[in-house]
Each structure stands twice: as C-alpha cells, then as structure tokens.
Coordinates of N, CA, C and O in Angstrom, one line a residue:
M69 N 3.7 -7.5 14.2 CA 4.2 -7.9 12.7 C 4.8 -6.9 12.5 O 4.4 -5.6 12.1
S70 N 6.1 -7.2 11.7 CA 7.0 -6.0 11.0 C 6.7 -6.2 9.3 O 6.1 -7.3 9.2
Y71 N 7.2 -5.3 8.6 CA 7.2 -5.7 7.3 C 7.6 -6.9 6.6 O 8.9 -7.1 7.4
S72 N 7.5 -7.7 5.6 CA 8.1 -8.9 5.0 C 9.1 -8.7 3.8 O 10.1 -9.0 3.7
S73 N 9.3 -7.1 3.3 CA 10.0 -6.5 2.7 C 10.4 -5.2 3.4 O 9.7 -4.6 3.7
G74 N 11.8 -4.5 3.0 CA 12.3 -3.6 2.9 C 11.9 -2.3 2.6 O 11.2 -2.4 1.2
L75 N 12.1 -1.0 2.8 CA 11.5 -0.1 2.4 C 11.9 0.3 0.9 O 11.0 0.8 -0.2
F76 N 13.2 0.0 0.7 CA 13.7 0.1 -0.8 C 13.7 -0.7 -1.6 O 14.5 -0.9 -2.2
A77 N 13.0 -1.7 -1.0 CA 13.0 -3.0 -1.9 C 12.3 -3.0 -3.4 O 11.5 -4.1 -3.5
C78 N 12.3 -2.2 -4.0 CA 11.0 -2.3 -5.1 C 11.5 -3.3 -6.0 O 10.6 -3.9 -6.7
H79 N 12.8 -3.5 -6.4 CA 13.3 -4.6 -7.2 C 12.7 -6.1 -6.8 O 12.8 -6.6 -7.9
E80 N 12.2 -6.3 -5.7 CA 11.3 -7.5 -5.2 C 10.1 -7.9 -6.1 O 9.5 -9.3 -6.8
D81 N 9.5 -6.7 -6.5 CA 8.2 -6.8 -7.9 C 8.5 -5.8 -8.7 O 7.4 -4.7 -8.3
P82 N 9.0 -5.8 -9.7 CA 9.4 -4.1 -10.6 C 7.8 -4.2 -11.2 O 7.7 -2.8 -11.6
S83 N 7.2 -5.2 -11.5 CA 5.8 -4.7 -12.5 C 5.1 -3.9 -11.5 O 4.5 -3.1 -11.9
L84 N 4.8 -4.0 -9.5 CA 4.0 -3.7 -9.0 C 5.1 -2.0 -8.5 O 4.0 -1.0 -8.7
A85 N 6.2 -2.1 -8.9 CA 6.7 -0.9 -8.7 C 6.5 0.3 -10.0 O 6.3 1.6 -9.8
A86 N 6.3 -0.3 -10.9 CA 6.2 0.2 -12.6 C 4.4 0.8 -12.0 O 4.5 1.6 -12.5
F87 N 3.6 0.2 -11.9 CA 2.3 0.4 -12.0 C 2.4 1.1 -10.6 O 1.8 2.4 -11.0
T88 N 2.8 1.1 -9.5 CA 2.9 2.2 -8.3 C 3.4 3.8 -8.9 O 2.7 4.7 -8.7
C89 N 4.5 3.6 -9.8 CA 5.2 4.9 -10.5 C 3.7 5.2 -11.5 O 3.7 6.7 -11.2
C90 N 3.3 4.3 -12.1 CA 2.3 5.3 -13.4 C 1.0 5.3 -12.6 O 0.8 6.4 -13.1
C91 N 0.6 4.8 -11.6 CA -1.1 4.8 -11.3 C -1.0 4.9 -9.5 O -1.5 4.1 -9.0
F92 N -0.3 5.8 -9.2 CA -0.3 5.9 -7.4 C -1.3 6.0 -6.7 O -1.9 5.6 -5.9
C93 N -2.6 6.8 -7.9 CA -3.7 6.7 -7.0 C -4.7 5.4 -6.7 O -4.8 5.2 -5.7
C94 N -4.0 4.9 -7.7 CA -4.7 3.4 -7.8 C -4.0 2.6 -6.6 O -4.8 1.7 -5.8
G95 N -3.0 2.4 -6.3 CA -2.4 1.8 -4.8 C -2.6 2.5 -3.7 O -3.2 1.9 -2.9
T96 N -2.7 3.6 -3.6 CA -3.2 4.4 -2.8 C -4.8 3.6 -2.4 O -5.3 3.4 -0.8
A97 N -5.7 3.6 -3.3 CA -7.0 3.0 -3.6 C -7.1 1.9 -2.9 O -8.0 1.5 -2.2
T98 N -6.2 0.8 -3.0 CA -5.8 -0.6 -2.7 C -6.1 -0.4 -1.1 O -6.5 -1.4 -0.5
V99 N -5.1 0.5 -0.6 CA -4.8 0.2 0.9 C -5.8 0.6 1.6 O -6.3 0.2 2.5
Y100 N -6.4 2.2 0.8 CA -7.9 2.5 1.6 C -8.8 1.7 1.8 O -9.7 1.3 2.9
A101 N -9.3 0.9 0.5 CA -10.0 -0.2 0.8 C -9.7 -1.6 1.4 O -10.8 -2.1 2.2
T102 N -8.6 -1.6 1.3 CA -8.2 -3.2 2.2 C -8.5 -3.0 3.8 O -8.6 -3.4 4.6
A103 N -8.1 -1.4 3.8 CA -8.4 -0.6 5.8 C -10.0 -1.0 5.6 O -10.0 -0.2 6.3
D104 N -10.7 -1.6 5.0 CA -12.0 -1.1 5.1 C -12.6 0.2 5.1 O -13.4 0.9 6.0
G105 N -11.7 1.3 4.3 CA -12.2 2.6 4.3 C -13.6 3.0 3.7 O -14.3 2.3 3.0
P106 N -14.5 3.8 4.1 CA -16.1 4.2 3.6 C -16.2 4.3 2.3 O -15.2 5.3 1.5
G107 N -16.9 3.2 1.3 CA -17.0 3.6 0.1 C -15.9 2.7 -0.9 O -16.4 3.1 -1.8
G108 N -15.0 2.6 -0.3 CA -14.0 1.6 -0.8 C -12.8 2.2 -1.4 O -12.2 3.0 -1.6
F109 N -12.9 1.2 -3.0 CA -11.7 1.7 -3.6 C -11.8 3.1 -4.5 O -10.8 4.0 -4.4
C110 N -12.9 3.4 -5.0 CA -13.5 5.3 -5.7 C -13.0 5.7 -5.0 O -11.7 6.7 -5.1
P111 N -13.2 6.4 -3.3 CA -12.7 7.2 -2.7 C -11.2 7.4 -2.6 O -10.6 8.4 -2.3
G112 N -10.9 6.1 -2.5 CA -9.6 6.3 -1.7 C -8.8 6.8 -3.6 O -7.9 7.3 -3.2
C113 N -9.2 6.3 -4.3 CA -8.7 6.6 -5.8 C -8.9 8.4 -6.1 O -7.6 8.7 -6.3
I114 N -9.7 8.5 -5.5 CA -10.2 10.1 -5.8 C -9.2 10.8 -4.7 O -8.0 12.1 -4.9
G115 N -8.8 10.4 -3.0 CA -8.2 11.3 -2.1 C -7.0 11.1 -2.6 O -5.7 11.4 -2.4
G116 N -6.3 9.8 -3.3 CA -4.9 9.8 -4.0 C -4.3 10.7 -4.9 O -3.4 11.2 -5.0
L117 N -5.4 11.2 -5.4 CA -4.8 12.5 -6.5 C -4.4 13.2 -5.6 O -3.5 14.3 -6.8
T118 N -4.7 13.7 -4.2 CA -4.7 14.4 -4.1 C -3.5 14.5 -3.1 O -3.3 13.7 -2.5
G119 N -2.5 15.4 -2.8 CA -1.3 15.3 -2.4 C -1.5 14.8 -0.7 O -1.3 14.3 -0.1
V120 N -2.5 16.1 0.0 CA -2.9 15.5 1.9 C -3.7 14.5 1.1 O -3.3 13.9 2.3
G121 N -4.7 14.5 0.8 CA -5.6 12.7 0.2 C -4.5 11.5 1.0 O -4.8 10.4 1.7
H122 N -3.4 11.5 -0.1 CA -2.5 10.7 -0.1 C -2.2 10.3 1.2 O -1.7 9.2 2.1
V123 N -1.6 11.4 2.1 CA -0.7 11.6 3.1 C -1.6 11.0 3.9 O -1.6 9.8 5.0
V124 N -3.3 11.4 3.9 CA -4.1 11.1 5.6 C -4.3 9.6 5.0 O -4.3 9.3 6.4
I125 N -4.6 9.3 3.8 CA -4.8 7.8 3.5 C -3.8 6.7 4.1 O -4.5 6.0 5.1
M126 N -2.4 7.2 3.9 CA -1.6 6.2 4.0 C -1.6 6.3 5.7 O -1.3 5.2 6.0
A127 N -1.6 7.4 6.3 CA -1.1 7.5 7.7 C -2.5 6.9 8.5 O -2.4 6.3 9.6
C128 N -3.6 7.0 8.1 CA -5.1 6.5 8.9 C -4.6 5.0 8.8 O -5.8 4.3 9.4
C129 N -4.6 4.5 7.3 CA -5.1 3.1 6.8 C -4.2 2.2 6.9 O -4.5 1.2 7.5
V130 N -2.9 2.5 6.9 CA -1.6 1.6 7.3 C -1.6 0.8 8.2 O -1.5 -0.3 8.7
P131 N -1.7 1.6 9.5 CA -1.7 1.1 10.8 C -2.8 0.0 11.0 O -2.6 -0.5 11.5
K132 N -3.9 -0.2 10.1 CA -5.0 -0.9 10.1 C -4.1 -1.9 9.5 O -5.0 -3.3 10.0
I133 N -3.6 -1.9 8.9 CA -3.0 -3.3 7.8 C -1.8 -3.9 8.4 O -1.8 -4.9 8.7
V134 N -1.1 -2.8 9.0 CA 0.2 -3.6 9.8 C 0.6 -3.1 10.8 O 0.3 -1.7 11.5
E135 N 0.7 -3.7 12.1 CA 0.1 -3.7 13.2 C 1.2 -2.8 14.0 O 1.3 -1.9 14.7
D136 N 2.2 -3.0 13.9 CA 3.6 -2.3 13.9 C 3.6 -0.6 13.7 O 4.6 -0.2 14.3
E137 N 3.1 -0.5 12.8 CA 3.1 0.8 12.1 C 2.3 1.6 12.6 O 1.0 1.5 13.0
S138 N 3.0 3.2 13.3 CA 2.2 4.3 13.9 C 1.7 5.2 12.7 O 2.1 5.0 11.7
M139 N 0.7 6.2 12.9 CA 0.4 6.6 12.2 C 1.6 7.8 11.9 O 1.4 7.9 10.7
V140 N 2.0 8.2 12.7 CA 3.0 8.9 12.2 C 4.2 8.9 11.7 O 4.5 9.8 10.6
M141 N 4.4 7.5 11.9 CA 5.8 7.0 10.7 C 4.7 6.8 9.0 O 5.7 7.1 8.3
A142 N 3.8 6.5 9.2 CA 3.0 6.3 7.9 C 3.1 7.5 7.4 O 3.2 7.8 6.0
G143 N 2.5 8.4 8.1 CA 2.7 10.0 7.6 C 3.8 10.7 6.8 O 3.8 11.4 6.0
A144 N 5.0 10.5 7.7 CA 6.2 10.7 7.8 C 6.9 10.1 6.5 O 7.0 10.5 5.4
K145 N 6.3 8.9 6.3 CA 7.2 8.2 4.9 C 6.3 8.6 3.6 O 6.8 8.2 2.7
S146 N 5.1 8.8 4.1 CA 4.0 9.2 3.0 C 4.4 10.8 2.3 O 4.2 11.0 1.3
I147 N 5.1 11.2 3.4 CA 5.1 12.9 3.0 C 6.6 13.0 2.1 O 6.7 14.0 1.7
I148 N 7.6 12.5 2.7 CA 8.9 12.9 2.3 C 8.9 12.3 0.7 O 8.9 11.0 0.8
P149 N 9.5 13.0 0.1 CA 9.4 13.0 -1.8 C 10.5 11.7 -1.8 O 10.2 10.9 -2.7
C150 N 11.4 11.2 -1.2 CA 12.6 10.4 -1.4 C 11.9 9.1 -1.0 O 12.6 7.7 -1.3
T151 N 11.0 9.2 -0.1 CA 10.5 7.6 0.3 C 8.6 7.1 -0.2 O 8.2 6.2 -0.1
A152 N 8.3 8.5 -0.5 CA 6.7 8.1 -0.5 C 6.4 6.8 -2.0 O 5.5 6.2 -1.1
L153 N 7.0 7.1 -2.8 CA 6.7 6.0 -3.9 C 7.1 4.8 -3.4 O 6.4 3.6 -3.5
C154 N 7.9 4.6 -2.7 CA 8.9 3.3 -2.0 C 8.0 2.7 -0.8 O 8.1 1.7 -0.8
Y155 N 7.5 3.6 -0.6 CA 7.0 3.2 1.1 C 5.4 2.6 0.6 O 4.4 1.5 0.8
L156 N 4.8 3.2 -0.2 CA 3.8 2.5 -1.1 C 3.5 1.3 -1.8 O 3.1 0.5 -1.4
C157 N 4.7 1.0 -2.2 CA 5.1 -0.5 -2.9 C 5.6 -1.2 -1.2 O 5.2 -1.9 -1.9
Q158 N 6.2 -1.2 -0.6 CA 6.0 -1.2 0.2 C 4.6 -2.1 1.0 O 4.5 -3.3 1.3
V159 N 4.1 -1.4 1.0 CA 2.5 -1.4 1.8 C 2.0 -2.6 1.1 O 1.2 -3.7 1.3
L160 N 1.7 -2.2 -0.4 CA 1.5 -3.4 -1.2 C 1.9 -4.2 -1.3 O 1.1 -5.1 -1.5
R161 N 3.5 -4.5 -1.3 CA 4.0 -5.8 -1.3 C 3.6 -6.6 0.3 O 3.2 -7.7 0.2
E162 N 3.2 -5.6 0.9 CA 3.2 -6.3 2.2 C 1.3 -7.0 2.3 O 1.0 -8.0 2.3
I163 N 0.7 -6.4 1.5 CA -0.8 -6.3 1.3 C -0.6 -7.7 0.7 O -1.8 -8.5 0.7
N164 N 0.0 -7.6 -0.5 CA -0.1 -8.9 -1.4 C 0.4 -10.3 -0.2 O 0.1 -11.5 -0.6
H165 N 1.9 -10.1 0.7 CA 2.2 -11.1 1.2 C 1.1 -11.7 2.4 O 0.8 -12.5 2.6
L166 N 0.3 -10.3 3.0 CA -0.7 -11.1 4.1 C -1.7 -11.9 3.3 O -2.2 -12.5 3.5
R167 N -2.3 -11.2 2.1 CA -3.2 -12.1 1.4 C -2.7 -13.3 0.9 O -3.6 -14.1 0.9
E168 N -1.9 -13.5 0.3 CA -1.6 -14.9 0.5 C -1.4 -15.8 1.3 O -1.2 -17.0 1.1
T169 N -0.8 -15.3 2.6 CA -0.9 -16.4 3.8 C -1.8 -16.4 4.4 O -2.3 -17.1 5.2
G170 N -3.2 -16.0 3.7 CA -4.5 -16.1 4.4 C -5.1 -14.6 5.7 O -5.8 -14.9 6.2
A171 N -3.6 -13.9 5.9 CA -3.8 -13.3 6.6 C -5.1 -11.8 7.0 O -6.1 -11.5 7.9
I172 N -5.2 -11.8 5.4 CA -6.1 -10.8 5.4 C -6.5 -10.9 3.8 O -6.2 -11.8 3.3
Q173 N -7.8 -10.2 3.6 CA -8.2 -9.9 2.2 C -8.4 -8.9 1.7 O -9.1 -7.8 2.1
S174 N -7.4 -8.7 1.0 CA -7.4 -7.3 -0.2 C -8.5 -6.9 -0.8 O -9.2 -7.9 -1.3
K175 N -8.5 -5.6 -1.1 CA -9.8 -5.3 -1.8 C -9.4 -4.3 -2.7 O -9.2 -3.2 -2.5
G176 N -8.7 -4.6 -4.2 CA -8.6 -3.7 -5.0 C -7.5 -4.1 -5.8 O -7.0 -4.3 -7.2
L177 N -6.2 -4.7 -5.4 CA -4.9 -5.0 -5.6 C -5.0 -5.6 -6.9 O -4.7 -5.8 -7.9
E178 N -5.9 -7.2 -6.5 CA -5.9 -8.1 -7.5 C -6.7 -8.1 -8.5 O -6.2 -8.6 -9.7
T179 N -7.2 -6.7 -8.4 CA -8.3 -6.4 -9.6 C -7.3 -5.4 -10.5 O -7.6 -5.6 -11.9
V180 N -6.6 -5.2 -9.8 CA -5.6 -3.9 -10.7 C -4.5 -4.8 -11.0 O -4.1 -4.4 -12.4
V181 N -3.8 -5.1 -10.4 CA -2.4 -5.9 -11.2 C -2.2 -7.3 -11.3 O -1.6 -8.0 -11.7
G182 N -3.2 -8.2 -11.0 CA -3.6 -9.6 -11.0 C -3.0 -9.9 -9.5 O -2.3 -9.7 -9.1
S183 N -3.5 -11.3 -9.6 CA -3.1 -11.9 -8.7 C -1.6 -13.0 -9.2 O -1.6 -13.4 -10.6
R184 N -0.8 -13.1 -8.5 CA 0.4 -13.5 -8.6 C 0.3 -15.1 -7.8 O 0.5 -15.2 -6.9
Q185 N 0.5 -16.4 -8.9 CA 0.9 -17.5 -8.3 C 2.4 -18.0 -8.6 O 3.0 -17.8 -9.5
Q186 N 2.6 -18.4 -7.4 CA 4.4 -19.2 -7.2 C 4.8 -20.2 -7.0 O 3.7 -20.8 -6.1

C-alpha cells in the first residue's frame, strides 16, 4: 500500500498542516501512539521535541503504519529540512485516511485535531 496523498500535498488539509507546523511534537506522538509505541502518546510527544527523537520515531513507526515505507526512507524524509514537516503531514493524512476506511485505529490524532466527517 502506498500513500493516499503526495509528499507536498499539504494544501489537501490546511488545518492539519497548520497544526503540524505549530505543534509537530503532537503529530510525532500521534504516529508513535498509532504504531503502538511503548507508553503511548506522551513519550512520543517528548521524543518528538528532540531532533533525533523525531527522526527515530518516524523511522521506526511509519513502516508499521504504511507497509511500503522503509525505515531508511522514513528516516531520510524526516531528517531533510525541506521535507520533514511535509512528510509528517503526509503520514498524518495517511493515518486519517486509514482510520476513515477502518484499516487502523489511530491513537491521539482524533483527540488533537478532531475527527472529520465528510
């Protein structure tokens, strides 16, 4: 399974893009909690506050959510300054998409930015 939206498609969900820009550690924590990281949302948020923690969380957790993503690519997209926030937005949009289709149960995002009904 590949992503349902592109890496630079932040315009598809402007509120999520603004949220990610203002509080990226909560976005990182959502990825961490959705991938069943130990301790849930809070350790992911604290880890997301550090540059290395964010990259490690993304590299280890994203491949558990998006099957076609490798640890190397997830880490690379998370460490490159021009793609880091866009990549986090892409992963969060994918979590929303998978949650809406019933493929996964996200843990954290719906409480932070609210559930969207279309």
